Short mmCIF file of C-alpha atoms in Angstrom, two decimals:
data_model
loop_
_atom_site.label_atom_id
_atom_site.label_comp_id
_atom_site.label_asym_id
_atom_site.label_seq_id
_atom_site.Cartn_x
_atom_site.Cartn_y
_atom_site.Cartn_z
CA MET R 1 148.21 -28.59 127.92
CA LEU R 2 146.13 -30.91 129.91
CA LEU R 3 148.55 -33.79 129.37
CA THR R 4 151.45 -31.64 130.37
CA ARG R 5 149.72 -30.60 133.56
CA THR R 6 148.96 -34.16 134.31
CA ARG R 7 152.55 -35.29 133.98
CA GLU R 8 153.64 -32.30 136.10
CA THR R 9 151.16 -33.28 138.81
CA GLU R 10 152.40 -36.80 138.79
CA ASN R 11 156.00 -35.86 139.29
CA MET R 12 155.30 -33.49 142.10
CA LEU R 13 156.88 -34.27 145.50
CA SER R 14 155.88 -33.23 148.92
CA THR R 15 158.59 -31.94 151.18
CA ALA R 16 158.49 -35.11 153.13
CA GLU R 17 158.78 -37.21 149.98
CA ALA R 18 161.60 -35.25 148.62
CA SER R 19 163.46 -35.75 151.91
CA ASN R 20 162.55 -39.51 152.01
CA LEU R 21 163.80 -40.02 148.49
CA TRP R 22 167.16 -38.19 149.09
CA ASP R 23 167.64 -39.96 152.41
CA ILE R 24 166.89 -43.48 151.12
CA LEU R 25 169.11 -42.90 148.08
CA LYS R 26 171.99 -41.59 150.25
CA SER R 27 171.55 -44.65 152.65
CA ASN R 28 171.79 -47.08 149.64
CA TYR R 29 174.91 -45.37 148.44
CA MET R 30 176.48 -45.78 151.85
CA ALA R 31 175.20 -49.28 152.26
CA VAL R 32 176.93 -50.41 148.98
CA GLU R 33 180.18 -49.19 150.29
CA LEU R 34 179.78 -50.75 153.74
CA MET R 35 178.82 -54.15 152.21
CA GLN R 36 181.81 -54.00 149.89
CA ILE R 37 184.04 -53.35 152.99
CA TRP R 38 182.43 -56.34 154.77
CA GLY R 39 182.78 -58.42 151.69
CA ASN R 40 186.49 -57.75 151.77
CA TYR R 41 186.85 -58.84 155.37
CA ALA R 42 184.43 -61.79 155.33
CA HIS R 43 185.77 -65.49 155.14
CA ASP R 44 182.59 -67.59 155.39
CA SER R 45 181.46 -68.50 151.81
CA GLU R 46 177.72 -68.36 152.79
CA PHE R 47 178.23 -64.95 154.25
CA LYS R 48 180.02 -63.66 151.22
CA ARG R 49 177.16 -64.77 149.08
CA LEU R 50 174.69 -63.16 151.44
CA ILE R 51 176.60 -59.84 151.17
CA ALA R 52 176.92 -60.11 147.34
CA SER R 53 173.18 -60.69 147.02
CA TYR R 54 172.38 -57.65 149.20
CA ILE R 55 174.76 -55.51 147.11
CA LYS R 56 173.07 -56.59 143.93
CA ASP R 57 169.64 -55.71 145.39
CA LEU R 58 170.91 -52.32 146.55
CA GLU R 59 172.27 -51.52 143.06
CA LYS R 60 168.90 -52.23 141.56
CA ASN R 61 167.22 -50.04 144.14
CA ILE R 62 169.67 -47.25 143.42
CA GLN R 63 168.80 -47.41 139.67
CA LEU R 64 165.09 -47.12 140.54
CA LEU R 65 165.62 -44.23 142.93
CA GLU R 66 167.92 -42.33 140.65
CA GLY R 67 165.23 -42.66 138.09
CA GLU R 68 162.67 -41.21 140.44
CA ALA R 69 165.03 -38.32 141.38
CA LYS R 70 165.61 -37.51 137.76
CA LYS R 71 161.78 -37.53 136.95
CA THR R 72 160.96 -35.24 139.79
CA GLY R 73 164.04 -32.82 139.37
CA LEU R 74 165.43 -33.76 142.79
CA PHE R 75 169.21 -33.21 143.21
CA GLY R 76 170.52 -36.33 144.78
CA PRO R 77 173.40 -36.96 147.17
CA ASP R 78 177.06 -37.76 146.23
CA LYS R 79 177.29 -41.25 144.85
CA ASN R 80 179.19 -44.10 146.38
CA ARG R 81 182.65 -45.33 145.23
CA SER R 82 182.69 -47.96 142.44
CA SER R 83 184.63 -50.27 144.56
CA VAL R 84 186.32 -50.35 147.93
CA ASN R 85 189.77 -51.92 148.60
CA THR R 86 191.05 -52.51 152.10
CA SER R 87 194.68 -52.90 153.12
CA VAL R 88 194.01 -53.88 156.74
CA ASN R 89 194.60 -57.61 157.77
CA SER R 90 191.14 -59.22 157.48
CA GLU R 91 192.12 -61.75 160.22
CA THR R 92 191.53 -59.01 162.72
CA LEU R 93 187.75 -59.05 162.07
CA TYR R 94 185.58 -62.14 162.69
CA ASP R 95 182.68 -63.24 160.50
CA GLU R 96 180.51 -63.39 163.60
CA TYR R 97 180.97 -59.79 164.39
CA LEU R 98 180.40 -58.72 160.79
CA ALA R 99 177.34 -60.81 160.54
CA GLN R 100 175.83 -59.26 163.59
CA GLU R 101 176.60 -55.76 162.32
CA PHE R 102 174.88 -56.95 159.12
CA PHE R 103 171.86 -57.92 161.04
CA ILE R 104 171.63 -54.55 162.79
CA PHE R 105 171.91 -52.77 159.41
CA ALA R 106 169.06 -55.06 158.02
CA GLN R 107 166.73 -54.19 161.01
CA GLU R 108 167.46 -50.38 160.64
CA ASN R 109 166.69 -50.69 156.90
CA VAL R 110 163.21 -51.98 157.77
CA GLU R 111 162.48 -49.14 160.22
CA GLN R 112 163.84 -46.39 157.77
CA LEU R 113 161.48 -47.66 155.08
CA LEU R 114 158.64 -47.75 157.44
CA ARG R 115 159.21 -44.14 158.45
CA ALA R 116 159.33 -43.15 154.78
CA LEU R 117 156.10 -44.89 154.05
CA ARG R 118 154.30 -43.09 156.85
CA THR R 119 154.87 -39.71 155.33
CA THR R 120 154.86 -40.63 151.55
CA THR R 121 151.21 -39.89 150.90
CA SER R 122 151.08 -37.53 147.83
CA HIS R 123 153.09 -39.49 145.22
CA ASP R 124 151.50 -42.88 144.66
CA GLY R 125 154.37 -44.17 142.47
CA LEU R 126 157.06 -43.35 145.19
CA ARG R 127 154.92 -44.92 147.85
CA LYS R 128 154.66 -48.18 145.79
CA LEU R 129 158.39 -48.24 145.19
CA PHE R 130 159.12 -47.81 148.98
CA MET R 131 156.69 -50.54 149.65
CA LYS R 132 158.52 -52.82 147.22
CA PHE R 133 161.81 -52.06 148.98
CA LEU R 134 160.29 -52.69 152.36
CA LEU R 135 158.79 -56.10 151.54
CA THR R 136 162.35 -57.20 150.30
CA ALA R 137 163.92 -55.71 153.49
CA ILE R 138 161.50 -57.63 155.80
CA ASP R 139 162.44 -60.85 154.08
CA ARG R 140 166.07 -60.11 154.19
CA ALA R 141 166.05 -59.35 157.94
CA ASP R 142 164.23 -62.58 158.48
CA SER R 143 166.75 -64.52 156.53
CA VAL R 144 169.73 -62.96 158.39
CA VAL R 145 168.09 -64.30 161.64
CA GLN R 146 167.99 -67.74 160.19
CA TYR R 147 171.51 -67.56 159.05
CA LEU R 148 172.81 -66.30 162.50
CA LYS R 149 170.92 -69.17 164.11
CA MET R 150 172.28 -71.77 161.81
CA LYS R 151 175.76 -70.53 162.46
CA GLY R 152 175.30 -70.27 166.23
CA TRP R 153 176.19 -66.59 166.09
CA ILE R 154 173.18 -65.16 167.95
CA ASP R 155 172.89 -65.04 171.75
CA THR R 156 169.89 -66.58 173.49
CA PRO R 157 167.90 -63.87 175.43
CA PRO R 158 165.99 -64.62 178.76
CA LEU R 159 163.36 -67.16 178.14
CA TYR R 160 159.77 -67.14 179.35
CA ALA R 161 160.01 -69.61 182.21
CA LEU R 162 156.19 -70.04 182.96
CA ALA R 163 155.29 -71.61 179.67
CA PRO R 164 153.78 -75.13 179.88
CA ALA R 165 156.25 -77.98 179.37
CA LYS R 166 154.39 -78.86 175.98
CA ALA R 167 154.95 -75.42 174.67
CA GLU R 168 157.66 -74.23 172.39
CA LYS R 169 160.60 -72.26 173.68
CA LEU R 170 159.70 -68.57 173.95
CA ALA R 171 161.84 -65.67 174.76
CA ALA R 172 160.60 -63.35 177.62
CA GLY R 173 160.53 -60.48 175.13
CA GLU R 174 158.51 -62.57 172.69
CA ALA R 175 155.94 -63.30 175.52
CA TYR R 176 155.81 -59.53 176.26
CA HIS R 177 155.16 -58.70 172.55
CA LEU R 178 152.36 -61.09 172.30
CA TRP R 179 150.71 -59.72 175.34
CA ASP R 180 151.38 -56.09 174.17
CA HIS R 181 149.88 -56.74 170.69
CA LEU R 182 146.75 -58.07 172.34
CA THR R 183 146.20 -55.20 174.58
CA TYR R 184 146.91 -52.86 171.61
CA ARG R 185 144.30 -54.70 169.52
CA TYR R 186 141.75 -54.51 172.31
CA ASP R 187 142.12 -50.76 172.44
CA ASN R 188 141.93 -50.68 168.56
CA ILE R 189 138.71 -52.49 168.75
CA SER R 190 137.21 -50.22 171.31
CA GLN R 191 138.21 -47.12 169.47
CA THR R 192 136.97 -48.44 166.04
CA GLU R 193 133.57 -49.34 167.54
CA ILE R 194 133.35 -45.82 168.90
CA PHE R 195 134.18 -44.29 165.56
CA HIS R 196 131.81 -46.64 163.74
CA ALA R 197 128.96 -45.50 165.97
CA PHE R 198 129.61 -41.83 165.39
CA ALA R 199 130.64 -42.08 161.60
CA LYS R 200 128.14 -40.50 159.18
CA ASP R 201 129.84 -41.18 155.87
CA LEU R 202 128.55 -44.65 154.66
CA ASP R 203 131.81 -45.55 152.92
CA PHE R 204 133.78 -44.77 156.12
CA LYS R 205 131.28 -46.88 158.20
CA LEU R 206 131.82 -49.83 155.85
CA LEU R 207 135.57 -49.45 155.97
CA LEU R 208 135.41 -49.45 159.73
CA SER R 209 133.11 -52.46 159.93
CA VAL R 210 135.27 -54.60 157.70
CA GLY R 211 138.41 -53.53 159.59
CA LEU R 212 136.77 -54.66 162.74
CA GLN R 213 135.55 -58.08 161.72
CA ARG R 214 138.16 -59.20 159.10
CA GLY R 215 141.16 -57.50 160.80
CA LEU R 216 141.14 -56.44 164.44
CA LYS R 217 138.81 -59.10 165.98
CA GLN R 218 140.35 -61.91 163.96
CA GLN R 219 143.81 -60.80 165.00
CA ALA R 220 142.83 -60.50 168.65
CA GLU R 221 141.37 -64.05 168.67
CA SER R 222 144.57 -65.41 167.15
CA LEU R 223 146.65 -63.65 169.78
CA GLU R 224 144.49 -64.86 172.54
CA LYS R 225 145.12 -68.43 171.52
CA GLU R 226 148.88 -67.82 171.53
CA LEU R 227 148.80 -66.32 175.02
CA GLN R 228 146.67 -69.21 176.27
CA TYR R 229 149.12 -71.71 174.58
CA PHE R 230 152.08 -70.19 176.25
CA GLY R 231 150.35 -69.70 179.66
CA ILE R 232 150.72 -65.95 179.54
CA PRO R 233 148.01 -64.09 181.63
CA LEU R 234 145.26 -62.44 179.30
CA PRO R 235 144.32 -58.77 179.71
CA LYS R 236 140.67 -57.90 180.11
CA ARG R 237 138.71 -57.91 176.91
CA PRO R 238 137.17 -54.58 175.72
CA LYS R 239 133.52 -53.75 176.81
CA ASN R 240 130.84 -53.43 174.18
CA PHE R 241 130.06 -49.90 173.07
CA SER R 242 126.70 -48.25 172.35
CA ILE R 243 125.51 -44.63 172.09
CA PRO R 244 122.80 -43.47 174.52
CA ASP R 245 119.73 -42.02 172.76
CA ASN R 246 120.15 -38.55 174.31
CA LEU R 247 123.68 -38.16 173.37
CA THR R 248 124.21 -35.00 171.16
CA ALA R 249 127.93 -34.88 170.91
CA HIS R 250 129.60 -35.99 167.70
CA LEU R 251 132.82 -36.66 166.05
CA GLU R 252 133.80 -35.53 162.46
CA ASP R 253 134.45 -38.30 159.97
CA ASP R 254 137.75 -36.76 158.74
CA HIS R 255 139.10 -36.57 162.21
CA MET R 256 138.12 -40.09 163.03
CA PHE R 257 139.66 -41.33 159.71
CA ARG R 258 143.08 -39.62 160.57
CA MET R 259 143.07 -41.19 164.02
CA VAL R 260 142.54 -44.66 162.42
CA LEU R 261 145.39 -44.01 159.95
CA ILE R 262 147.70 -42.91 162.83
CA GLY R 263 146.78 -46.05 164.68
CA ILE R 264 147.61 -48.27 161.72
CA GLN R 265 150.88 -46.54 161.28
CA GLY R 266 151.69 -46.97 164.97
CA ALA R 267 150.74 -50.62 164.79
CA GLY R 268 153.17 -51.07 161.91
CA MET R 269 156.03 -49.76 164.01
CA LEU R 270 154.84 -52.00 167.04
CA HIS R 271 154.96 -55.04 164.64
CA ALA R 272 158.34 -54.09 163.41
CA GLN R 273 159.81 -53.81 166.87
CA ALA R 274 158.48 -57.24 167.65
CA LEU R 275 159.90 -58.63 164.54
CA LYS R 276 163.30 -57.15 165.36
CA GLN R 277 163.38 -58.68 168.90
CA CYS R 278 161.94 -62.06 168.20
CA THR R 279 164.92 -64.30 167.52
CA VAL R 280 164.21 -67.38 169.49
CA ASN R 281 160.82 -68.60 168.25
CA ASP R 282 160.64 -68.66 164.45
CA ARG R 283 156.78 -69.37 164.33
CA ILE R 284 156.06 -66.36 166.60
CA ARG R 285 158.36 -64.14 164.55
CA GLY R 286 156.25 -65.30 161.54
CA ILE R 287 153.05 -64.10 163.15
CA PHE R 288 154.53 -60.68 163.66
CA LYS R 289 155.88 -60.61 160.22
CA GLN R 290 152.41 -61.43 158.83
CA LEU R 291 150.77 -58.76 160.94
CA LEU R 292 153.23 -56.23 159.64
CA LEU R 293 152.65 -57.14 156.08
CA LYS R 294 148.84 -56.78 156.60
CA GLU R 295 149.33 -53.48 158.38
CA LEU R 296 151.29 -52.15 155.26
CA ASP R 297 148.40 -53.18 153.05
CA TYR R 298 145.99 -51.42 155.42
CA ASN R 299 148.06 -48.29 155.40
CA ASN R 300 148.10 -48.15 151.70
CA ASP R 301 144.48 -48.71 151.33
CA LEU R 302 143.61 -46.01 153.91
CA ILE R 303 145.87 -43.42 152.17
CA ARG R 304 144.11 -44.01 148.92
CA PHE R 305 140.70 -43.88 150.63
CA GLY R 306 141.65 -40.60 152.44
CA LYS R 307 142.94 -39.13 149.11
CA LEU R 308 139.65 -40.06 147.48
CA LYS R 309 137.56 -38.39 150.41
CA GLY R 310 139.86 -35.38 150.70
CA TRP R 311 140.47 -36.17 154.30
CA LEU R 312 144.27 -36.04 154.36
CA HIS R 313 145.88 -32.84 155.41
CA PRO R 314 147.63 -31.17 152.45
CA VAL R 315 151.41 -31.55 152.65
CA PRO R 316 153.64 -28.67 151.71
CA MET R 317 155.18 -29.31 148.29
CA TYR R 318 158.81 -29.46 147.29
CA ARG R 319 158.75 -28.27 143.69
CA LEU R 320 156.69 -28.37 140.47
CA MET R 321 158.44 -29.65 137.43
#
């Protein structure tokens, strides 16, 4: 009886997770058909190989998603066609146009999976699966940028004109994202120091301390160097925080924890937006990519920590198998 109950619990989905699983499976079905259409129209051999590789990845993802849907008793959406034949003259569509559409799709795939990860907190196996998909999607979006640049099929946005002559070429948007990330990290540092001062749970205090020293402050220092290198004006640094002896107000640990988790999830979307818009400077895009990957690890660690402490709000469940 205990074993049966354990298996039932493992296969339970929250309402958000049921929606995420259905939505991503539906998107994968649609994506396969779309890629098949593009494959029919494409002429460039490298682009055709890129499309074929994506279809192969999607079909593997579909098998895994269908397996999860079956285990949890979720009724999936209608499946895609086994193949797509087109009768329209393929000369009317250019590879450049198709490749740019492919890039937009790859970017949206990253954001869709990020949104799913934010709300997939109950089912650890499903969150792990979405994380696997997301890591692949991030690499794919990055490779599409490289492909478009190699082909000369991506426009050059406005450049940051105030960079020193020795510095690399930098887009105006990339300069803004560097500055924006630094101001965000400064605010993160201030908030985390306040939470650390008020926290009572020793495990939580340690988590905040490690996050400050090994994460936020190191990232801020790295971003400061990039702004200095490109001649971008630096924002004011955060002031040191201390609690007056006569202060009697306090904050609850569980509330502070959830605020930290929300901040990490918000940072992930911020990194993804920067990654999406950084197409000129490959090194800077790599910095934002690494920030996003680290944020995903932080998000997963905090969800597990919050579940251990009982600090996550219980989510309405979808069904019990």
